[in-house]
Amino acid sequence: MARHSAAPSRAGWRARPASSGPRGPRRRRWLPRPGVVLVVVALVMFGCLLLVNGLAHSEVGVDAEGGKVTDTTNMDEVPRSVTDGGPVLDTRGAEPRSAAMPAKTIALTFDDGPDPTWTPQILAVLAKHHVPATFFVVGSRAASNPGLLRQIRAAGSEVGIHTFTHPDLGQVSTLRIDRELAETQLVVNGATGQTSYLLRPPYSSTANAVDNDALRSFRETGADGYVTVLSDVDSRDWERPGVDAIVRNAQPAGTAGAIVLLHDAGGERSQTVAALDRLIPDLQARGYRFTTPEAAVGLPADNQPASAPAHAMGATMIGLVAVAGGVVDALAWLLLVVGVLVVVRLALMLAVACRQHRRRHRPGFSWGPTVRAPVSVVVPAYNEKENIAATVRSLVASEHPVEVLVVDDGSTDGTADIVEALRLPNVRVLRQANGGKPSALNAGIAHARHDLIVMIDGDTVFEPATVGRLVQPFADPSVGAVAGNAKVAAPTRLGFWAGLVSRWQHIEYVMGFNVDRRVYDVLRCMPTIPGAIGAFRRAVLLEVGGVSHDTLAEDTDLTMAICRTGWRVVYEDSARAWTEAPGTLPQLWRQRYRWSYGTMQAMWKHRRAVLDRGASGRFGRLGLAHLAVFQILLPLLAPLVDIFLVYGLVFLNPVTTLLLWAAVLAIQVLAAVVAFRLEREPLRVLWLLPLQQVVYRQLMYAVLIRSTVTALGGIRLGWQKLRRVGGLDALLAAPPDGHAAGPLAPRRDGAGHDRARGDALEPAGVREPLDDRP
């Protein structure tokens, strides 16, 4: 065991500086960060737009859908003057007054509109026969089609109120009733510059069906100045029974007058249009005259001029709905484009990954002559007392000849002492003042004795065959660096929540990182060799100037620099390492925040590669472009999927929405199955994939958004050290306490040869070992 000292270098995982002296209690005034305020304001504004658009475009039904059956036992408070009276009910006074239609007088009324398809066709039939009608409009639909209200008035027909979102007024609160009417009135004011005092309650029918709840709502609407217009005759056109049936249903009995109920929205209304073209001339031939309800019973004309403030407020509301609709429609199209791109990319990535796997594992494949040159393994360590012993033991147990160089970067927990106390052969400890991970790596490179260098984190363990497999690609002289296969190690003594977080990361490592590396291998544009397991030629490291401290993602920065020099960077899936992953969501947030921000820093540093020629240009136009589009831009838009899921459940058809979400999830599950089979991973952990989409994925979105805001704001982050829990020593072949061999111990196959074990760590490991390769 050798011991050395080295001069300090610059930033990285710096320790917190000691206080210069005692300080008294100091109260700090908390102020939110500008970036956080900006994001919150943007989310609130976007939420308001979605709410406005959802209310304006919600899938309201026709009156027959969801209507209640009249309960004759709930009519004891309804006076006989109402149940035996006419369809026009005035509740603005102390006692309700009803009025019936005069003989041979018809008032045509249309509910649930306006509709851009059917309302103009109905207006054309009315104009053809010179007949007026009253259109009781739903405010949410009218706000999206204000021009149709102006067409109705220009054609000589009336506009009445049918609430804003089509609720049963007898089943809602007084506050809700007032809001439904006020919002619809505003839309009518803004669209036509006029008012309306005629109200058709949703799900209402004839006067003899009015019950206690309905009468209560009529009194409340009367207090707001509205006159209720029921119906005498229901055409039942919402059933689409056929043109003949609609004409027959709409005929009044004998010579009696009637208010006829029809619909110009809420479904396909071609039968209504055709029936209306027959009904009007039939009734005209029988001597009926057509008018409006209030004119027939002697009430003042509806649709009087609105006040200037009311008109302005209504116009503003309509404008807001238009803006919200435009924004949501644009985002919906953007989501569609994003979805198509993501699915196409996923299919291509899996196809290329499968091709890479088949090529590397086909019989007879070889990188070249077996690489037997000794390897220097550099282990940068800062306060890694929980795992450093396990890391070093796993390296010493390597089947390939190695020297292990542990660079203690000013640890305060005795990390270097632990390694020295092991007294293992071919292990050296290099102590230096805290200077950061790049500094520690560069010190290790400078003191390494061999031309092949492997870098490993201090919270990672190797299988016995890992080093030999990792350096075998160097048999190809064009290979300058090799990315290994990092696996998530989750010690069994962790609690359920930590195990769950580890499993989610395990899914991400297999589905995301490792599939991506296979594709980058084929395209020769590898952006990152993981810090947990990577191999390099010393000459390549010296060529790029060693490990830079310019970014928080020193592994990504180094890999990009190597790719730009023209050296080939490959992925070796059989070289496996087990690394401790964050066990809690806050720790995961800190780690991924650093990764994401550091990757953005590295991309910005190497941005000129996009314009370069040769290998550097290839990396820039493939690797950097892919990262920019699919790792930053599209993931920033990915939350739209979840936003529109909630939007669809609330405002659209929830069954259709859930089916679409299930289809997207099924595609992801299929992709996960393919990725897991490539890695020879057991599939049982995939039952957590749906839950990962609900919790884990949202955290990754938040990390990316926060990182983007930080990067755009020019804020520089410091290294964020994670709390280690340890437990990796349980994976080793010969734990110091003499327990049974761990899952990374060599084992014998059927032929009596030693094999590197690949059993699972609970809960996130590999069960099926990869075969030995030439």
C-alpha angles and dihedrals in degrees: 000000000000127000127204141169128223136190117259123257132197137290131328126106093004122184117239109266116247118256115263092224145327117307130196123236111291125193114218124202109229116226124178117245115257091237091054091048090050093051093046092049091048091050092049092050092047090048090053091051091050091049093050092047092044093053091046095048104030115139100253117182133227120267094264093057113085094357118146127245112244112257108212090197089063097060102080093110094051112098120230089240087069102041092043094037135085132284096260107082121186111195097165092106134058093274126035116250124199131197131197129215117261118249117283091010121126129192113191113209129186124200138197099027171131101113121176091221106040106026094065091048092051091048088053092055091047091050090048091059096033092239128144125217140182118242113203101203131204106231095222091056094041091053089057093045107034092151090065090059089054089049090053092053093043089054091056097254128121134248118221134178124265098167126263103265101016102247126164099260091205090064102046135075126268090249091055091049092052092049094047092053097040094051093048091046089054091053091051090047093051097043100043106015087236140099134231131210097180115102131190107191113219115256092016123136132166130350094252089061095059111122133186095274093048092048090051090054091046090055091050092049089046089056086058090053101261129139115212118230114198125172140252099199128035113202089197088216089150087074090057090221094165134278095276093052093049091051091048094047092050095056114108118228114265111318095331119132119239147185104229120211118217135151133234096184142019095085145347107333106179090115090054091052092049093044092050090054088058100036097057098054091042092056092041089054089054090055100259121149123211124224141138125281098248093046091050093055097037101255123142117278116273127232101050121175115286123227118263094249091049091049091049093048091048092049089050091051092050090048090052091052090050092051092046091049092049093049094046093045091050091049091047091055090045089051090051091051091046091048093051092047092049094048093046091047091048092052093047093045092052092046092051092043091052090049091051091049094049092047094051095043100041115120113273097020113145136163088217136271115001111274108233100162113125118255133220112219114203117203113187108200135186116172094335098146092134096062111010094096092052091047094052094044091052090052094048088052091059117130089219119074109262143166115212119215114189111195109201106205099203097299117187097197100068097261093149092046091054092054093046091049090059090066092202122169121256092017122126128184120212116193123200138162114268107284106145138267096287088052091050092048093049090049090052092049091050093052097040115116100204137067095233114067128190121195121206134170122243092245096056136089129202130216113241092255096043100094093047092050092044095056097039093091087065086078082082105075092211092063113096101170140012130211115212131210110269115202130192114248115202114181112223094233091071117102127255095268094051089047090051093051089049092051091052090052089048090057090048093049092052099039097036119020100034097042089049092051092053090054094044088051091057093044092044094230104109107171099187138031104193115247088228094065128009137134128208142179109244090227090057093050091051091046092059093042098256125273113340125221092205095104140031090238098064092165092056093044091051094047093050091050091052093049091052091056091060099252114137117245115199138184120237108195096185092062100085132187129182115219131185109248127201111281099203135047094244090053091046089051092054093047096047092042088059093044094049095045092044091051090053089050091051092047091052091047092053097036093117089068088081089069097040127102129232123014094345092053091047090054092046096049095042109025101033093038091051092049092048095049104033103026100039116011101041095038088054087059095041094089086071086077092062094039092054090044090061090040091053093048092052104036107017136044105307094201093054091044093052091047091054091048090048090052091053090047091049090055090051092048091050091050090048092052091053092047093048092050090052088056093040090237124157112256099217093093089064091082084082093059096092091050090047088058090055101045115009097043092052090055091052090051091052091049092052093046091048091047091050092050090048092049094047089048092055092237115156117217128210127224113282113212115211124221111250124216099188125205098137091117087075088071096059129102096237115025114195093243093061098245123149119295116280127236093268093057119117113261136186123255125207091281093053096254123138113255128190107244119238102183118148126269110221115288112352111032144105122274100181116065119220115244119256111261133203 
